[in-house]
């Protein structure tokens, strides 16, 4: 049955000149059939580069929106239209406009985990992989507003030595990983390297050895001689880590760290997406143009100032 569905996907992909992009948090079987897997930055770059006519985005709404903004001539499909990101919805464009009024001289940097409307209100967009680098490149005499993730924001503040204006947003999945989880895992596996995502809480990050985006975790594990890793992020990444490093052991810091929205995508929904060209993700023109400016900086189309 599964094989038949996968064969169908291969046929439909050819028929529509489609590519499948999957985030590192997707279920393992989705990662395995994707043309490209990666972190938010890697997938954004892929979306902009591919000459496919159709992109099936196996991820959440803001990722598909980002692909639609970067590739206006392509059809971008999200196989489950209810796959959103609660963190992205924690700040509205209206709230950001108010914050900008309170800090009129500030440069606004938004995490890619944000709505297109919030991106349109921002000067720069970033991912967890390039946030610190981007903020470091901004003029020192200007305040910086960073939205919506307070935890990534604090990480950026620490790495850059800058006092950022933060918004109290957070990832519902990453905050489930507790200090206790890390202490318990470290006590059980004292030789393991702890890799944590910057979306984790500060006490978790303090107990960790490396703070990395999902793409950076894969790179770090591939280059490391260590044999055991404790992973403090959404558990989907463990599939990719194990596949890439079969000789090493990867332990989830918490089995609770599962993003319910990322897991809404299924093989069946990919078949339906390609059969019925659903669900098309589009962004209104006026928002698209403004959001694209902030995103172009992120994918390196324009040099980061
Ligand atoms: P990265 O893959 O960019 O590290 O993103 C983490 C995330 O939470 C995406 O929703
Ligand atoms: Fe949003 Fe967190 Fe899920 Fe990423 S893992 S999509 S930030 S809720």
Coordinates of N, CA and C in Angstrom, one line a residue, residues 58-214:
X58 N 6.4 20.3 2.7 CA 6.1 19.5 3.8 C 6.7 20.2 5.0
X59 N 5.9 21.0 5.6 CA 6.3 21.9 6.8 C 5.1 22.6 7.3
X60 N 5.2 23.8 7.7 CA 4.1 24.6 8.2 C 3.9 25.8 7.4
X61 N 2.7 26.5 7.6 CA 2.2 27.6 6.8 C 3.3 28.7 6.5
X62 N 4.1 29.1 7.5 CA 5.0 30.2 7.2 C 6.1 29.8 6.3
X63 N 6.4 28.5 6.2 CA 7.5 28.0 5.3 C 6.9 28.0 3.9
X64 N 5.7 27.6 3.7 CA 5.1 27.6 2.4 C 4.9 29.0 1.9
X65 N 4.5 29.9 2.8 CA 4.3 31.3 2.5 C 5.7 31.9 2.0
X66 N 6.7 31.6 2.7 CA 8.1 32.1 2.4 C 8.4 31.6 1.0
X67 N 8.2 30.3 0.7 CA 8.4 29.8 -0.7 C 7.6 30.5 -1.7
X68 N 6.4 30.8 -1.4 CA 5.5 31.5 -2.4 C 6.0 32.9 -2.6
X69 N 6.5 33.6 -1.6 CA 7.0 35.0 -1.7 C 8.3 34.9 -2.6
X70 N 9.1 34.0 -2.3 CA 10.4 33.9 -3.0 C 10.3 33.4 -4.4
X71 N 9.2 32.6 -4.7 CA 9.0 32.1 -6.0 C 7.6 32.4 -6.5
X72 N 7.4 33.7 -6.9 CA 6.0 34.1 -7.2 C 5.5 33.4 -8.4
X73 N 6.3 32.9 -9.3 CA 5.9 32.2 -10.5 C 5.5 30.7 -10.3
X74 N 5.8 30.2 -9.1 CA 5.6 28.8 -8.9 C 4.3 28.6 -8.1
X75 N 3.7 27.4 -8.2 CA 2.6 27.0 -7.4 C 3.1 26.3 -6.1
X76 N 2.8 26.9 -5.0 CA 3.3 26.3 -3.7 C 2.1 25.6 -3.0
X77 N 2.3 24.4 -2.7 CA 1.2 23.6 -2.0 C 1.6 23.2 -0.6
X78 N 0.7 23.4 0.3 CA 0.9 22.9 1.7 C -0.1 21.7 1.9
X79 N 0.3 20.5 2.0 CA -0.6 19.3 2.0 C -1.7 19.4 3.1
X80 N -1.4 20.1 4.2 CA -2.5 20.2 5.2 C -2.6 21.7 5.5
X81 N -3.8 22.3 5.1 CA -3.9 23.7 5.3 C -4.0 24.2 6.7
X82 N -4.2 23.3 7.7 CA -4.2 23.7 9.1 C -2.9 23.6 9.8
X83 N -1.8 23.2 9.0 CA -0.5 23.1 9.6 C 0.1 24.5 9.8
X84 N -0.2 25.1 10.9 CA 0.3 26.4 11.2 C 1.5 26.4 12.2
X85 N 1.9 27.6 12.6 CA 2.9 27.6 13.7 C 2.4 28.6 14.8
X86 N 2.1 28.0 16.0 CA 1.6 28.9 17.0 C 2.5 30.0 17.4
X87 N 3.9 29.8 17.3 CA 4.8 30.9 17.6 C 4.6 32.1 16.6
X88 N 4.4 31.7 15.3 CA 4.3 32.7 14.3 C 3.0 33.6 14.5
X89 N 2.0 32.9 15.1 CA 0.7 33.6 15.4 C 0.7 34.4 16.7
X90 N 1.9 34.4 17.4 CA 1.9 35.1 18.7 C 2.1 36.6 18.5
X91 N 2.4 37.1 17.3 CA 2.5 38.5 17.1 C 1.7 38.9 15.8
X92 N 0.9 39.9 15.8 CA 0.2 40.3 14.6 C 0.9 41.5 14.0
X93 N 0.6 41.9 12.8 CA 1.2 43.1 12.2 C 0.8 44.3 13.0
X94 N -0.4 44.3 13.5 CA -0.9 45.5 14.3 C -0.1 45.6 15.6
X95 N 0.2 44.5 16.2 CA 1.0 44.6 17.4 C 2.5 45.1 17.1
X96 N 3.0 44.6 16.0 CA 4.3 45.0 15.6 C 4.4 46.5 15.2
X97 N 3.3 47.0 14.6 CA 3.3 48.4 14.2 C 3.3 49.3 15.5
X98 N 2.6 48.8 16.5 CA 2.6 49.5 17.8 C 4.0 49.5 18.5
X99 N 4.6 48.4 18.4 CA 6.0 48.3 19.0 C 6.9 49.2 18.2
X100 N 6.8 49.3 16.9 CA 7.6 50.2 16.1 C 7.4 51.7 16.5
X101 N 6.1 52.0 16.8 CA 5.8 53.4 17.3 C 6.5 53.7 18.6
X102 N 6.6 52.7 19.4 CA 7.3 52.8 20.8 C 8.8 53.0 20.6
X103 N 9.3 52.4 19.5 CA 10.8 52.5 19.3 C 11.0 53.0 17.9
X104 N 10.7 54.3 17.6 CA 10.7 54.8 16.2 C 12.0 54.7 15.5
X105 N 13.1 54.6 16.2 CA 14.4 54.6 15.5 C 14.9 53.2 15.3
X106 N 14.1 52.2 15.7 CA 14.6 50.8 15.7 C 14.6 50.1 14.3
X107 N 15.5 49.2 14.1 CA 15.5 48.3 13.0 C 14.8 47.1 13.4
X108 N 13.9 46.6 12.5 CA 13.1 45.4 12.9 C 13.6 44.2 12.2
X109 N 13.9 43.2 13.1 CA 14.3 41.9 12.5 C 13.3 40.8 13.0
X110 N 12.8 40.1 12.0 CA 11.8 39.1 12.4 C 12.3 37.7 12.0
X111 N 12.1 36.8 12.9 CA 12.4 35.4 12.7 C 11.5 34.9 11.5
X112 N 12.0 34.0 10.7 CA 11.2 33.5 9.6 C 9.9 32.8 10.1
X113 N 9.9 32.4 11.3 CA 8.7 31.8 11.9 C 7.8 32.9 12.3
X114 N 7.2 33.6 11.2 CA 6.3 34.7 11.4 C 5.4 34.8 10.2
X115 N 4.3 35.5 10.3 CA 3.3 35.6 9.2 C 3.9 36.5 8.1
X116 N 3.4 36.4 6.9 CA 3.8 37.3 5.8 C 3.5 38.8 6.2
X117 N 2.4 39.0 6.9 CA 2.1 40.4 7.3 C 3.2 41.0 8.2
X118 N 3.7 40.1 9.1 CA 4.7 40.6 10.1 C 6.0 40.8 9.3
X119 N 6.3 39.9 8.4 CA 7.5 40.1 7.6 C 7.5 41.4 6.8
X120 N 6.3 41.7 6.3 CA 6.1 42.9 5.5 C 6.4 44.2 6.4
X121 N 6.2 44.1 7.7 CA 6.4 45.2 8.6 C 7.9 45.2 9.1
X122 N 8.7 44.3 8.7 CA 10.1 44.1 9.2 C 11.1 44.6 8.1
X123 N 12.3 45.0 8.6 CA 13.3 45.4 7.7 C 14.1 44.1 7.3
X124 N 14.3 43.2 8.2 CA 15.1 42.0 7.9 C 14.4 40.8 8.4
X125 N 14.6 39.7 7.7 CA 14.1 38.4 8.2 C 15.4 37.5 8.5
X126 N 15.3 36.6 9.4 CA 16.4 35.7 9.6 C 15.9 34.3 10.0
X127 N 16.8 33.4 10.1 CA 16.5 32.1 10.6 C 17.4 31.9 11.9
X128 N 17.2 30.8 12.6 CA 18.1 30.5 13.7 C 19.5 30.3 13.3
X129 N 19.7 30.0 12.0 CA 21.1 29.7 11.5 C 21.8 31.0 11.2
X130 N 21.2 32.1 10.9 CA 21.9 33.3 10.6 C 21.5 34.6 11.4
X131 N 20.7 34.4 12.5 CA 20.1 35.5 13.2 C 21.3 36.3 13.8
X132 N 22.2 35.7 14.5 CA 23.3 36.4 15.2 C 24.1 37.2 14.2
X133 N 24.5 36.5 13.1 CA 25.3 37.1 12.1 C 24.6 38.4 11.5
X134 N 23.3 38.2 11.3 CA 22.5 39.3 10.7 C 22.5 40.5 11.7
X135 N 22.2 40.3 12.9 CA 22.1 41.3 13.9 C 23.5 42.0 14.1
X136 N 24.5 41.2 14.1 CA 25.9 41.7 14.2 C 26.2 42.7 13.1
X137 N 25.6 42.5 11.9 CA 25.9 43.4 10.8 C 25.1 44.7 10.8
X138 N 24.2 44.9 11.8 CA 23.4 46.1 11.8 C 24.1 47.2 12.5
X139 N 23.9 48.5 12.1 CA 24.6 49.6 12.7 C 24.4 49.6 14.3
X140 N 25.5 49.9 15.0 CA 25.4 49.7 16.4 C 24.7 50.8 17.1
X141 N 24.5 52.0 16.4 CA 23.8 53.1 17.1 C 22.3 53.1 16.9
X142 N 21.8 52.0 16.4 CA 20.3 51.8 16.2 C 19.8 50.7 17.1
X143 N 18.7 51.0 17.8 CA 18.1 49.9 18.5 C 17.5 48.8 17.6
X144 N 17.4 47.6 18.1 CA 16.9 46.5 17.2 C 15.7 45.8 17.9
X145 N 14.6 45.7 17.2 CA 13.4 45.0 17.7 C 13.6 43.6 17.1
X146 N 13.4 42.5 17.9 CA 13.5 41.2 17.4 C 12.2 40.5 17.8
X147 N 11.5 39.9 16.8 CA 10.2 39.2 17.0 C 10.2 37.9 16.2
X148 N 9.3 36.9 16.6 CA 8.5 36.9 17.8 C 9.1 36.0 18.9
X149 N 10.2 35.3 18.6 CA 10.7 34.4 19.6 C 11.6 35.0 20.7
X150 N 11.2 35.1 21.9 CA 12.0 35.7 23.0 C 13.2 34.8 23.2
X151 N 13.1 33.5 23.1 CA 14.3 32.6 23.4 C 15.4 32.7 22.3
X152 N 15.0 32.7 21.1 CA 16.0 33.0 20.0 C 16.6 34.4 20.2
X153 N 15.7 35.3 20.5 CA 16.1 36.7 20.7 C 17.2 36.8 21.8
X154 N 17.0 36.1 22.9 CA 18.0 36.2 24.0 C 19.3 35.6 23.6
X155 N 19.2 34.5 22.8 CA 20.4 33.9 22.3 C 21.2 34.9 21.4
X156 N 20.4 35.6 20.5 CA 21.1 36.5 19.6 C 21.7 37.7 20.4
X157 N 20.9 38.1 21.5 CA 21.4 39.2 22.3 C 22.8 38.8 23.0
X158 N 22.8 37.5 23.4 CA 24.1 37.1 24.1 C 25.2 36.9 23.1
X159 N 24.9 36.4 21.9 CA 26.0 36.2 20.9 C 26.5 37.5 20.4
X160 N 25.7 38.6 20.3 CA 26.1 39.8 19.7 C 26.4 40.9 20.7
X161 N 26.1 40.6 22.0 CA 26.3 41.6 23.0 C 25.4 42.8 22.9
X162 N 24.2 42.7 22.2 CA 23.3 43.8 22.0 C 22.1 43.6 22.8
X163 N 21.5 44.8 23.2 CA 20.4 44.7 24.1 C 19.1 44.9 23.2
X164 N 18.5 43.8 22.8 CA 17.4 43.8 21.8 C 16.1 44.1 22.5
X165 N 15.2 44.7 21.8 CA 13.8 44.8 22.2 C 13.1 43.5 21.8
X166 N 12.7 42.7 22.8 CA 12.1 41.4 22.5 C 10.6 41.4 22.6
X167 N 10.0 40.4 22.0 CA 8.6 40.1 22.1 C 8.4 38.8 22.8
X168 N 7.4 38.7 23.7 CA 7.3 37.4 24.5 C 6.8 36.2 23.8
X169 N 7.1 36.0 22.5 CA 6.6 34.8 21.8 C 7.5 33.6 22.1
X170 N 7.1 32.4 21.9 CA 7.9 31.2 22.1 C 7.3 30.0 21.4
X171 N 8.1 29.0 21.2 CA 7.7 27.8 20.5 C 7.1 26.8 21.6
X172 N 5.9 26.4 21.3 CA 5.2 25.5 22.3 C 5.9 24.2 22.5
X173 N 6.6 23.8 21.4 CA 7.2 22.5 21.4 C 8.6 22.5 22.2
X174 N 9.4 23.6 21.9 CA 10.7 23.7 22.5 C 10.6 24.0 24.0
X175 N 9.6 24.7 24.4 CA 9.6 25.0 25.9 C 9.1 23.8 26.7
X176 N 8.7 22.7 26.0 CA 8.4 21.5 26.7 C 9.7 20.7 27.2
X177 N 10.8 21.1 26.6 CA 12.1 20.5 27.1 C 12.5 21.2 28.3
X178 N 12.7 20.5 29.4 CA 13.0 21.2 30.7 C 14.5 20.9 31.1
X179 N 14.9 21.8 32.0 CA 16.2 21.6 32.7 C 16.4 20.2 33.2
X180 N 15.3 19.7 33.8 CA 15.3 18.4 34.4 C 15.6 17.3 33.3
X181 N 15.0 17.5 32.2 CA 15.2 16.5 31.1 C 16.7 16.5 30.7
X182 N 17.3 17.6 30.7 CA 18.7 17.7 30.3 C 19.6 17.0 31.4
X183 N 19.3 17.4 32.6 CA 20.1 16.9 33.8 C 19.9 15.3 33.8
X184 N 18.7 14.8 33.6 CA 18.5 13.4 33.6 C 19.3 12.7 32.5
X185 N 19.2 13.3 31.3 CA 19.9 12.6 30.1 C 21.4 12.7 30.3
X186 N 21.9 13.8 30.9 CA 23.3 13.9 31.1 C 23.8 13.0 32.1
X187 N 23.0 12.7 33.2 CA 23.4 11.8 34.2 C 23.5 10.4 33.7
X188 N 22.6 10.1 32.7 CA 22.5 8.7 32.2 C 23.6 8.5 31.1
X189 N 23.9 9.6 30.4 CA 24.9 9.5 29.3 C 25.9 10.6 29.5
X190 N 26.8 10.5 30.5 CA 27.8 11.6 30.8 C 28.7 11.9 29.6
X191 N 28.9 11.0 28.7 CA 29.9 11.2 27.6 C 29.2 11.9 26.4
X192 N 27.9 12.1 26.5 CA 27.2 12.7 25.3 C 27.4 14.2 25.1
X193 N 27.3 14.6 23.9 CA 27.3 16.1 23.6 C 25.9 16.5 23.5
X194 N 25.6 17.6 24.2 CA 24.2 18.1 24.2 C 24.0 19.2 23.2
X195 N 23.2 18.9 22.2 CA 22.9 20.0 21.1 C 21.5 20.5 21.4
X196 N 21.4 21.8 21.5 CA 20.0 22.4 21.8 C 19.7 23.4 20.7
X197 N 18.5 23.6 20.4 CA 18.0 24.6 19.4 C 17.9 25.9 20.2
X198 N 18.2 27.1 19.6 CA 18.1 28.3 20.3 C 16.7 28.7 20.7
X199 N 15.7 28.0 20.2 CA 14.3 28.2 20.6 C 14.0 27.6 22.0
X200 N 15.0 26.8 22.6 CA 14.8 26.3 23.9 C 14.9 27.4 25.0
X201 N 14.5 27.1 26.2 CA 14.5 28.1 27.2 C 16.0 28.3 27.7
X202 N 16.2 29.4 28.4 CA 17.6 29.7 28.8 C 18.2 28.7 29.7
X203 N 17.5 28.1 30.7 CA 18.1 27.1 31.6 C 18.6 25.9 30.8
X204 N 17.8 25.5 29.8 CA 18.1 24.4 28.9 C 19.4 24.7 28.1
X205 N 19.4 25.9 27.6 CA 20.6 26.3 26.7 C 21.8 26.4 27.6
X206 N 21.7 26.8 28.8 CA 22.9 26.9 29.7 C 23.5 25.6 30.0
X207 N 22.7 24.5 30.0 CA 23.2 23.2 30.3 C 23.7 22.5 29.0
X208 N 23.5 23.1 27.9 CA 23.9 22.5 26.6 C 25.3 22.8 26.1
X209 N 25.9 21.9 25.3 CA 27.2 22.2 24.8 C 27.2 23.0 23.5
X210 N 26.2 22.8 22.7 CA 26.2 23.5 21.4 C 24.7 24.0 21.1
X211 N 24.6 25.2 20.7 CA 23.3 25.8 20.3 C 23.3 26.0 18.8
X212 N 22.4 25.2 18.2 CA 22.5 25.1 16.7 C 21.1 25.0 16.1
X213 N 20.9 25.5 14.9 CA 19.7 25.3 14.1 C 19.7 23.8 13.7
X214 N 18.6 23.3 13.1 CA 18.6 21.9 12.8 C 19.6 21.6 11.7

